[in-house]
mmCIF file of C-alpha atoms in Angstrom:
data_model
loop_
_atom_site.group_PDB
_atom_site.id
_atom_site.type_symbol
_atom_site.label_atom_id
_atom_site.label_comp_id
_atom_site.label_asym_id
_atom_site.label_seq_id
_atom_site.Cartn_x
_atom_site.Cartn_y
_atom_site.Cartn_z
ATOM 1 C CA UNK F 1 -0.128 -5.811 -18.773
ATOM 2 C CA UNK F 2 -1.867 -3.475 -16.020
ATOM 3 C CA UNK F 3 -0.436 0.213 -16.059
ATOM 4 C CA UNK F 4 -1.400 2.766 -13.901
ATOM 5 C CA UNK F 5 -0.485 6.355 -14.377
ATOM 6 C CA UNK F 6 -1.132 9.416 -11.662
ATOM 7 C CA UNK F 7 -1.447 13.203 -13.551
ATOM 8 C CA UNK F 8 -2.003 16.520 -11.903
ATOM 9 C CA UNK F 9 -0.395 19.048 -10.422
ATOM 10 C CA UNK F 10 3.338 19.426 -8.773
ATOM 11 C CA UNK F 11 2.299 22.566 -6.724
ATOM 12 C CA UNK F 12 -0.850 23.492 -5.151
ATOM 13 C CA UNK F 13 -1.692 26.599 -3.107
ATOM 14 C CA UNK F 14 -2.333 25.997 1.068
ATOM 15 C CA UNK F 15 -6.426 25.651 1.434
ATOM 16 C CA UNK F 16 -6.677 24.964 -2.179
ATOM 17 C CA UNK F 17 -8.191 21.875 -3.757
ATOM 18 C CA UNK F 18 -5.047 18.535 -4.984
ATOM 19 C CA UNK F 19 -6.569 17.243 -7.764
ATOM 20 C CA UNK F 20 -5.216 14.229 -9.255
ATOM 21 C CA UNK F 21 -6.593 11.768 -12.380
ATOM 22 C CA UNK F 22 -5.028 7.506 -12.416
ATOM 23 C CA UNK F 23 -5.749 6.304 -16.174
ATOM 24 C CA UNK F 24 -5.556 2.747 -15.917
ATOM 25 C CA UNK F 25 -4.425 0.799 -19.246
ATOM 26 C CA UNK F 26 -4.125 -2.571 -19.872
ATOM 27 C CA UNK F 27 -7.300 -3.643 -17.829
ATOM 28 C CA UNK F 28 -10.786 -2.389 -17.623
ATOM 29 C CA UNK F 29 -11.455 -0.206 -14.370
ATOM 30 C CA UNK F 30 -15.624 -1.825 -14.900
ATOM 31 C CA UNK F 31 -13.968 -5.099 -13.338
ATOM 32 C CA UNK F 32 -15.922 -6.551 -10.315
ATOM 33 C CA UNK F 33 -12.952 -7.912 -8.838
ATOM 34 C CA UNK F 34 -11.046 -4.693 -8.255
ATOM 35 C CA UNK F 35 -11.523 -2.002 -6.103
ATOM 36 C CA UNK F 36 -8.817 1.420 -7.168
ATOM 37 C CA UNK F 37 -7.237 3.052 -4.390
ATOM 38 C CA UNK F 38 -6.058 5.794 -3.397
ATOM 39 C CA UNK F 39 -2.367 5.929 -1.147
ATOM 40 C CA UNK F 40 0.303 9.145 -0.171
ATOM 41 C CA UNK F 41 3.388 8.920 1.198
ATOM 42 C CA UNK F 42 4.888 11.997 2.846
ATOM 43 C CA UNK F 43 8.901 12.399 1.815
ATOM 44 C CA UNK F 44 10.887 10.537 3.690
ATOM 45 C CA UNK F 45 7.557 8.644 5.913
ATOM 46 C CA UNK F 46 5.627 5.956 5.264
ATOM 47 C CA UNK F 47 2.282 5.158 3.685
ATOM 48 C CA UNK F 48 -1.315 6.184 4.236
ATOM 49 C CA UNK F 49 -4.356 4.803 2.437
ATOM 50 C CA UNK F 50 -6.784 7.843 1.071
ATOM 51 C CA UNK F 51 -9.710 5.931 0.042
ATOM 52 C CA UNK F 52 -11.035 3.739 -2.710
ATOM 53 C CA UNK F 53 -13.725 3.464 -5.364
ATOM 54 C CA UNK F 54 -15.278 0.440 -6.579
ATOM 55 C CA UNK F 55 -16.383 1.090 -10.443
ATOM 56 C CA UNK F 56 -19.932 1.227 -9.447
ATOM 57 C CA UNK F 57 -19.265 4.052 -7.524
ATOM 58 C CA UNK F 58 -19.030 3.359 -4.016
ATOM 59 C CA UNK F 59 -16.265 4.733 -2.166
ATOM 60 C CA UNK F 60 -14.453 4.019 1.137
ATOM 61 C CA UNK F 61 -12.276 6.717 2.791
ATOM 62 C CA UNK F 62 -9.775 6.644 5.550
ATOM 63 C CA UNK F 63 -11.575 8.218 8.848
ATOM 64 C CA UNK F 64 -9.001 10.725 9.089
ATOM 65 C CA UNK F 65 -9.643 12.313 5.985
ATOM 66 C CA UNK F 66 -12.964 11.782 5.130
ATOM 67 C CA UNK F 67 -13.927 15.178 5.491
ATOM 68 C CA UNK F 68 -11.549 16.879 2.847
ATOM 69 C CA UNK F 69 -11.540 13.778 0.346
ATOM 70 C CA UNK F 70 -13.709 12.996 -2.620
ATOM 71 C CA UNK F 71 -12.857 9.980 -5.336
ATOM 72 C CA UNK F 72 -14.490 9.912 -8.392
ATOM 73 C CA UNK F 73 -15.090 7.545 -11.685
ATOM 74 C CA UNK F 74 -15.035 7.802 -15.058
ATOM 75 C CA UNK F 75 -15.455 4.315 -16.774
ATOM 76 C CA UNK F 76 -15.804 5.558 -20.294
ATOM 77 C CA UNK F 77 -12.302 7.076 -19.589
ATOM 78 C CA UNK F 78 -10.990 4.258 -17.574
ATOM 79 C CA UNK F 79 -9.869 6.532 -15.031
ATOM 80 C CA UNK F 80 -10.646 7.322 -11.469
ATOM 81 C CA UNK F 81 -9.825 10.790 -9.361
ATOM 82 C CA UNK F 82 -8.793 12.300 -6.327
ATOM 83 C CA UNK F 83 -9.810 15.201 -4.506
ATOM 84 C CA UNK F 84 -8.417 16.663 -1.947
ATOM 85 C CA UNK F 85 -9.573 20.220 -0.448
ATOM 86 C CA UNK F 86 -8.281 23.061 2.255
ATOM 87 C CA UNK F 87 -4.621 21.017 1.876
ATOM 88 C CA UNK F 88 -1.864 22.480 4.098
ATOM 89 C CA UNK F 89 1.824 21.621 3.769
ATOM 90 C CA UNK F 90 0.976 18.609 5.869
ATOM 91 C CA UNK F 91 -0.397 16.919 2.469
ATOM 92 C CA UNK F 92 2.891 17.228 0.739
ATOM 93 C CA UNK F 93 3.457 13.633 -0.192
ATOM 94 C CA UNK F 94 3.775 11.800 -3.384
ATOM 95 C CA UNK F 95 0.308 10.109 -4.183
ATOM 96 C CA UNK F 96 0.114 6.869 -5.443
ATOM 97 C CA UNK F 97 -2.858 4.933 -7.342
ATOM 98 C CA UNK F 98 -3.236 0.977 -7.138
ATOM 99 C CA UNK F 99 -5.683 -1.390 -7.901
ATOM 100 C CA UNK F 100 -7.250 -3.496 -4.854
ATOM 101 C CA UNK F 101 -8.561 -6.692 -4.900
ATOM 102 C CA UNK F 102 -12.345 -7.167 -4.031
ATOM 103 C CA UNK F 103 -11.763 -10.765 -2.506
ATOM 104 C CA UNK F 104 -8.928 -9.328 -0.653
ATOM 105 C CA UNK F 105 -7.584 -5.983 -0.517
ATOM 106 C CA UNK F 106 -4.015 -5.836 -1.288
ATOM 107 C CA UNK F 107 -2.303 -4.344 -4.024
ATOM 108 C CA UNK F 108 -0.175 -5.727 -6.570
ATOM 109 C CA UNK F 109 -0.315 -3.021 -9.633
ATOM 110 C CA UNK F 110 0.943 0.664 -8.513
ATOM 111 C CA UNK F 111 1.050 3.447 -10.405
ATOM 112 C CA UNK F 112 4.854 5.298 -10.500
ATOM 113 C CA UNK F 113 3.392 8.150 -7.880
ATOM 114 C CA UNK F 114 3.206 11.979 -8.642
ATOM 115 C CA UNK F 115 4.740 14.042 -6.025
ATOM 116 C CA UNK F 116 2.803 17.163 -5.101
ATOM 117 C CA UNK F 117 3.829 20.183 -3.077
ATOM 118 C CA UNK F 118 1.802 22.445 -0.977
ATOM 119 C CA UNK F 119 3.457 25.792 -1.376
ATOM 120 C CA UNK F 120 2.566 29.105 -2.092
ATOM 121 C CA UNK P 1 -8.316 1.080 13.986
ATOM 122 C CA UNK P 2 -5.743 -1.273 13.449
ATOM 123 C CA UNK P 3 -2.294 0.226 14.660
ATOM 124 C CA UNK P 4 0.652 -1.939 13.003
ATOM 125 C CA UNK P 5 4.051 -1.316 14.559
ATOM 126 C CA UNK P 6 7.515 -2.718 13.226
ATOM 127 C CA UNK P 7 10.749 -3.365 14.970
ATOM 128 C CA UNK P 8 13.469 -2.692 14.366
ATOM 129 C CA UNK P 9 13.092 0.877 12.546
ATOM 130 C CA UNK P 10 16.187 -0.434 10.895
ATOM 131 C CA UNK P 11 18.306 -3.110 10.474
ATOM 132 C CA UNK P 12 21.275 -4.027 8.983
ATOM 133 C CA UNK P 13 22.526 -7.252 8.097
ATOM 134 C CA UNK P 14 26.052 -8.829 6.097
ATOM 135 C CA UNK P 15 25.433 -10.298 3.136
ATOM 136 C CA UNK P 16 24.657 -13.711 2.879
ATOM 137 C CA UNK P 17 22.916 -13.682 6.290
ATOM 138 C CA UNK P 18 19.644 -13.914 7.449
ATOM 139 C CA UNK P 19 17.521 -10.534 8.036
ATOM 140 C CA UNK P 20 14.303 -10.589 10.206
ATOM 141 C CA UNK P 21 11.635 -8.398 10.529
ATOM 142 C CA UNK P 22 8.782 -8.548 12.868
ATOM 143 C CA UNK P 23 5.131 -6.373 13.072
ATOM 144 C CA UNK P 24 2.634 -6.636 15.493
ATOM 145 C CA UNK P 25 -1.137 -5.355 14.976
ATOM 146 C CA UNK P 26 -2.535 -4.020 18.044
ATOM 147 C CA UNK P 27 -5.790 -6.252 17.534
ATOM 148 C CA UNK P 28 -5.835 -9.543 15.667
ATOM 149 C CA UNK P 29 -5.754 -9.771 11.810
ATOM 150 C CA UNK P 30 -7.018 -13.271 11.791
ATOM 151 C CA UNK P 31 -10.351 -13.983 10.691
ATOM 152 C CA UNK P 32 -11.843 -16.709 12.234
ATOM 153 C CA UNK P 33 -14.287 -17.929 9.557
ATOM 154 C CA UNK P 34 -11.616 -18.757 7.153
ATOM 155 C CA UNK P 35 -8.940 -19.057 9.544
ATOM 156 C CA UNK P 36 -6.793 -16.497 7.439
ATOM 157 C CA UNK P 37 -4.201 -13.633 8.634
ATOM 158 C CA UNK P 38 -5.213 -10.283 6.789
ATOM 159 C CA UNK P 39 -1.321 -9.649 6.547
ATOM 160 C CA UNK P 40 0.488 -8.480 4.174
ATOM 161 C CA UNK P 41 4.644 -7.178 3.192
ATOM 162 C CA UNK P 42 5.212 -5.182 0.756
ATOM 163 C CA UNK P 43 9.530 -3.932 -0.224
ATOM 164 C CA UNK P 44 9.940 -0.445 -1.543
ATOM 165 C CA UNK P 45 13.137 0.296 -3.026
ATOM 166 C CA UNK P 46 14.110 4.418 -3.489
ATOM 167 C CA UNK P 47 11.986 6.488 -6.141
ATOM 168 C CA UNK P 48 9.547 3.462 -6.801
ATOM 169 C CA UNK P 49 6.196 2.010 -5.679
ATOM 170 C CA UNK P 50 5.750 -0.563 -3.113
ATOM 171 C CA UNK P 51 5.893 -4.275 -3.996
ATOM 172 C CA UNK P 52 3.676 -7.136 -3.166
ATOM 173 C CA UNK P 53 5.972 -9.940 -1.204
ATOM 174 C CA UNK P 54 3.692 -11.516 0.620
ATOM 175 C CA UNK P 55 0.057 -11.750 1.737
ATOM 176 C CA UNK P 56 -2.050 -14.331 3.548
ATOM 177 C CA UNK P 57 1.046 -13.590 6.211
ATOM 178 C CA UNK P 58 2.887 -16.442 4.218
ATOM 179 C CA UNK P 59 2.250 -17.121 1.050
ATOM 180 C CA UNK P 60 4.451 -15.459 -1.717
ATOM 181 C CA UNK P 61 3.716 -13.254 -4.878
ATOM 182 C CA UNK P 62 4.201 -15.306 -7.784
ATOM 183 C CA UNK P 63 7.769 -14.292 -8.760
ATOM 184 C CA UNK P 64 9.179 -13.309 -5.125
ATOM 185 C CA UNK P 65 12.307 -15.291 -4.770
ATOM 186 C CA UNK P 66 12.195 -18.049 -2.062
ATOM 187 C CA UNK P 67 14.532 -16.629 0.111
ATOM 188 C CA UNK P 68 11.553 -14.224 1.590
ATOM 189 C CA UNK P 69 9.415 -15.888 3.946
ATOM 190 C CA UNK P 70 6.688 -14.516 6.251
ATOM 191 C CA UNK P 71 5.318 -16.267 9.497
ATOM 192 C CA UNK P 72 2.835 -15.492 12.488
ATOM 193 C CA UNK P 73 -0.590 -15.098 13.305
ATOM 194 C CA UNK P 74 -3.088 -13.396 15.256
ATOM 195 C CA UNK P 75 -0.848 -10.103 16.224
ATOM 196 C CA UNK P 76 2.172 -11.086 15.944
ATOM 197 C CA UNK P 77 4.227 -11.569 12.764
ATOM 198 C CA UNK P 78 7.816 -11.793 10.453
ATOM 199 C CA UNK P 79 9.410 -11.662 7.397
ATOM 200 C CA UNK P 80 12.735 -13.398 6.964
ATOM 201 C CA UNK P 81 14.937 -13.071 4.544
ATOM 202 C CA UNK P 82 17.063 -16.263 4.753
ATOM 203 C CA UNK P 83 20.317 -15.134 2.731
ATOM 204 C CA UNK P 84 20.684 -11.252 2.129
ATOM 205 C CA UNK P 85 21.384 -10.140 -1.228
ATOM 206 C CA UNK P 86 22.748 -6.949 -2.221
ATOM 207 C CA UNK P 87 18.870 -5.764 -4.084
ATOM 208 C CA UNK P 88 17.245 -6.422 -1.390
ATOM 209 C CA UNK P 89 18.583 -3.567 0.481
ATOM 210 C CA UNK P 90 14.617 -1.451 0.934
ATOM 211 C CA UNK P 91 12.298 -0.435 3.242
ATOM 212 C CA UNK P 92 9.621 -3.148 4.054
ATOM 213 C CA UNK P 93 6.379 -2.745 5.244
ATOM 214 C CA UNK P 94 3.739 -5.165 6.384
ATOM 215 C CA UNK P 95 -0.039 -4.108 6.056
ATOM 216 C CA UNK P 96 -3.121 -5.488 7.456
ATOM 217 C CA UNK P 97 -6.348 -5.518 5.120
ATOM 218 C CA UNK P 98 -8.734 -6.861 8.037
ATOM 219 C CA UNK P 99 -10.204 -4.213 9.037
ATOM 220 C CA UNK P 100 -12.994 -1.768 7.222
ATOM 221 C CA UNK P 101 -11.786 -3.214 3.541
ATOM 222 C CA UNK P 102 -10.647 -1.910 0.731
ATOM 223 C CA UNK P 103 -8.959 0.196 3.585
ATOM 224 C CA UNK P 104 -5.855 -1.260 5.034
ATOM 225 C CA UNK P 105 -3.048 0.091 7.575
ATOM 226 C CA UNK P 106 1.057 -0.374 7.320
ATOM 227 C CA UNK P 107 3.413 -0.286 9.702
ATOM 228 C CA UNK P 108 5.976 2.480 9.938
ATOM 229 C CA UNK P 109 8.738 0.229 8.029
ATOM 230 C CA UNK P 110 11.577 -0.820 8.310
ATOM 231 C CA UNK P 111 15.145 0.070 6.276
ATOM 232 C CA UNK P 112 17.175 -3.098 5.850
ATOM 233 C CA UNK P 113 20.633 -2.192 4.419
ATOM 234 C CA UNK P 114 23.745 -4.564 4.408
ATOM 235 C CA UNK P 115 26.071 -3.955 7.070
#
C-alpha cells in the first residue's frame, strides 16, 4: 500500500529557507504514471498547490510562487523535496505531499502533512 | 488561471437529509476532445488529508459510498449527498485539473455540519 511521509522542520526563521523531504513507500517514485506534488494549507484556509516533479525531473510550479520554490528528486532514495526560500509568516501552513496522476492529475495518496511555523 | 468558487461557505443539514454543494470555475473545465470535466471533490475531515470523492465531475472513488454524487459541466457543478450521515460532517472541496497540469486549483470549501 502507497505511504507518503513529509519530514522537516516545525519552525523556520522569517527570510530563511522551509525545507521539507516526502519518502514515498510502498510504490516506486521512477513510475511514469505519477507525477509527486507538492500542496500547503494555511491553518484554518484552504489549499494551494506548490508545484510538482515528475521522476525524470521536470517540475511544474504554481505562478505565484515560482520565484521562491525549488522541488527536487532523489530516486535512489525514493523521495522528492521542497524548497521554499525568503518565507514570511504568510507561509505558515501545514504542507502536504501527494502523488498525481500523469493521465490525469488528481490525487488519491496524501501524505499525513507536517505543519511548519514561520517564527523567530 | 482557473478561479473555483463554492457556495455556500457552509452548510448545515439534519441528518438523514440531503446536502448540496455547488462550485463554479470561472472558465470551462471541459475538454472538448474527450468531452471530459477536469473536476474533481475531495472531503477533509479535522487533522487529516484531503480525500478523493469524486473526479471526472461524476464518477466515484472506488470505495466512496453511493450516497455522494457529483453533477455539472462546463462551469458549473455539485456534489450531493443524498442522506446525511453523522461522518460525513467535513469540509469539501472541488478542484479543477484542466488547466497547466499537474497543477490544479480548489475552491475555498465548504463546512457541512448537521444541523
Amino acid at each position: 500500500q502507497l505511504q507518503l511521509q513529509e519530514s522537516g522542520p516545525g519552525l523556520v526563521k522569517p527570510s530563511e529557507t522551509l525545507s521539507l523531504t516526502c519518502t514515498v513507500s510502498g510504490g516506486s517514485i521512477s513510475s511514469s504514471s505519477y507525477y509527486w506534488g507538492w500542496i500547503r494549507q494555511p491553518p484554518g484556509k484552504g489549499l494551494e498547490w506548490i508545484g510538482s516533479i515528475y521522476y525524470s525531473g521536470s517540475t511544474y510550479y504554481n505562478p505565484s510562487l515560482k520565484s521562491r520554490v525549488t522541488i527536487s528528486v532523489d530516486t535512489s532514495k525514493n523521495q522528492f523535496s521542497l524548497k521554499l526560500s525568503s518565507v514570511t509568516a504568510a507561509d505558515t501552513a501545514v504542507y502536504y505531499c501527494a502523488r498525481q496522476g500523469s493521465d490525469y492529475a488528481v490525487s488519491r495518496h496524501w501524505g499525513q502533512g507536517t505543519l511548519v511555523t514561520v517564527s523567530s | 488561471d482557473i478561479v473555483m468558487t463554492q457556495s455556500p461557505d457552509s452548510l448545515a443539514v439534519s441528518l438523514g437529509e440531503r446536502a448540496t454543494i455547488n462550485c463554479k470555475s470561472s472558465q470551462s473545465v471541459l475538454y472538448s476532445s474527450n468531452n471530459k470535466n477536469y473536476l474533481a471533490w475531495y472531503q477533509q475531515k479535522p487533522g487529516q488529508p484531503p480525500k478523493l470523492l469524486i473526479y471526472w465531475a461524476s464518477t466515484r472513488e472506488s470505495g466512496v459510498p453511493d450516497r455522494f454524487s457529483g453533477s455539472g459541466s462546463g462551469t458549473d457543478f455539485t456534489l450531493t449527498i443524498s442522506s446525511l450521515q453523522a461522518e460525513d460532517v467535513a469540509v469539501y472541496y472541488c478542484q479543477q485539473y484542466y488547466s497547466t497540469p499537474p497543477g490544479y486549483t480548489f475552491g475555498q470549501g465548504t463546512k457541512l455540519e448537521i444541523k
